[in-house]
């Protein structure tokens, strides 16, 4: 097979709305390396959009899936339950940064986890309103598109969206939004759009993903918790991208000493298998009546088995500490490159959730053009990078945390060359 032949078949067989970044096709993968159908090798710093913190085809995950295959592949948990689902819920209940009795439900996608967080918040509070933030990404379903604070490409042509959703500003020093500005925008929503006693929940990503890896300041997170407590509003942490060791903690909320009421997770939860979860205070999670939650494939046995292995690997290989170490090396590399790359406007990091933002050095305006140039140069040298940001001018680094040291050093050299030559 040839990449160009497959590309022609793709254009004929699949809709253009499924945007595809690369013009090569995967044949096999191992840890942090991809090979295409023509045998070309690429260092994978995309990891399936943050899905592979434990790398491609980790042996323990493969073994867990193969073992489950020998028993059964599907019963629908809501029809015939199985112990592995219950045990995984117990393990997550013990690990999420929420005190007191906690319960967890499983779904298939991050968007489903967020949708169900909204359902539960409304069922518990008996209120309609949800507040999200500009630059946020929460999914591609109608409710999660409404929550998402980035128009292109996610919302164009798909409205109208569900109502009672409002957007506040997310702190972003580079773009002139302070913590005080963000808090003031929330108060303005209460004055102009919806009374606080009609708001069920505030949802945010502790580190925005598609928005550009913007890290929420600690003072903002503490103020947000206090604001929610004052008005009886639930705080939902969307950790779909930040979870499972990426930020140097199992969950990014652990950096803040602030507890959410509900927390969504997906992506690296199951090492490439489709699984998401929603955990929260038991009294809140129990608000919907029996049958109000679920899904035919929710908590698929193969994905649940993979998730058990992922939690084991994170602990045994100390991936939280490794995320912090690798992130530090990458930030040092970027700071050194900045001396010879005037396009670098900002470097942001929490553990291995690292991003670099580019502006035109003459105008100071966002430079998606330079961002694409860096991506192209890196790919020509065998390194796959992803962009993000409201203006498309940010590169995010999502390498597997299991990447071998020598390969990581090689990737850092490619990054330096791509930025400075």
C-alpha angles and dihedrals in degrees: 000000000000127000094231092052092051090048091056090050091049093053090053098042106038134049122258090236088077095076115207120201104193128056093209129079128229118245102168141344140199125189104308098351131091127191120198127216091269093053099256115149125224132183104231113226091158099062093194089304096310095321098116108058085142092048134243115316100351105198094234092051092048090050092049093051093046091051092051090048088063091059110037139315102208143004100151105253090232090059104035112008126207135210097239091065091051092046092050090051089052092051093050092045088058094049107041114099094247123110125221129023110348131187131195133203126192130223136163108252139030090244090056091052091052093045090053092047088058092046092051094044091053093044092051100043098032086223129122107209126101124184120203132166140254111261092026124137118200104155148291103272117102097262093043091046087054089053093046114097099204120084105193122091100351105057107025112125096355104097156149094075130197114286134237091056119126133182127221127187119271116219111261117162095190091056094043100256112132127192088256090053091051093049091047089054089056091051089049090055088054090052101040109026117019136000113247091239087064095053115100099186149350113222125196143156110240085218113021112234113193088021091070109278091285109177116220110237114242092237090055093050092050092047091048092053090050092048092051091048091050093055101032092249122151120236115221118194112204102209097164091122101022098051134100104040100313094121097041092268128072086249127019092227087070088074091064109047085228121122123216122211093225131018128195124206139174134127105071093023092097106022097248099331117114107259135131133175142200119204129180149138108317096236091052095044090052094057097098117075120245109289093027092104134043142063138221094261097027110134095009109201095234092050092046090052089051091050092054088054092047092056090048093050093048090054099039095045094039092232095170091062091041090053090056092048096047091045091054092052091049094049090050089051092050093047090052091048090050089069088068100029112070090181091073106102100167143001117205129184146165107178107307093342092102131162139172122207124208129210130176104262092218102047100022089228124135112277113210087162093064090044090057090047091055091048091049094048092049094048091050086059093047103266123121115211133178129218128212140157132109088273096038090242101118130088116207124199116220105166119160109267087227093063112136114253095240092052091048091053090050090052091051089054090052091049091052092049091047092053101042109030 
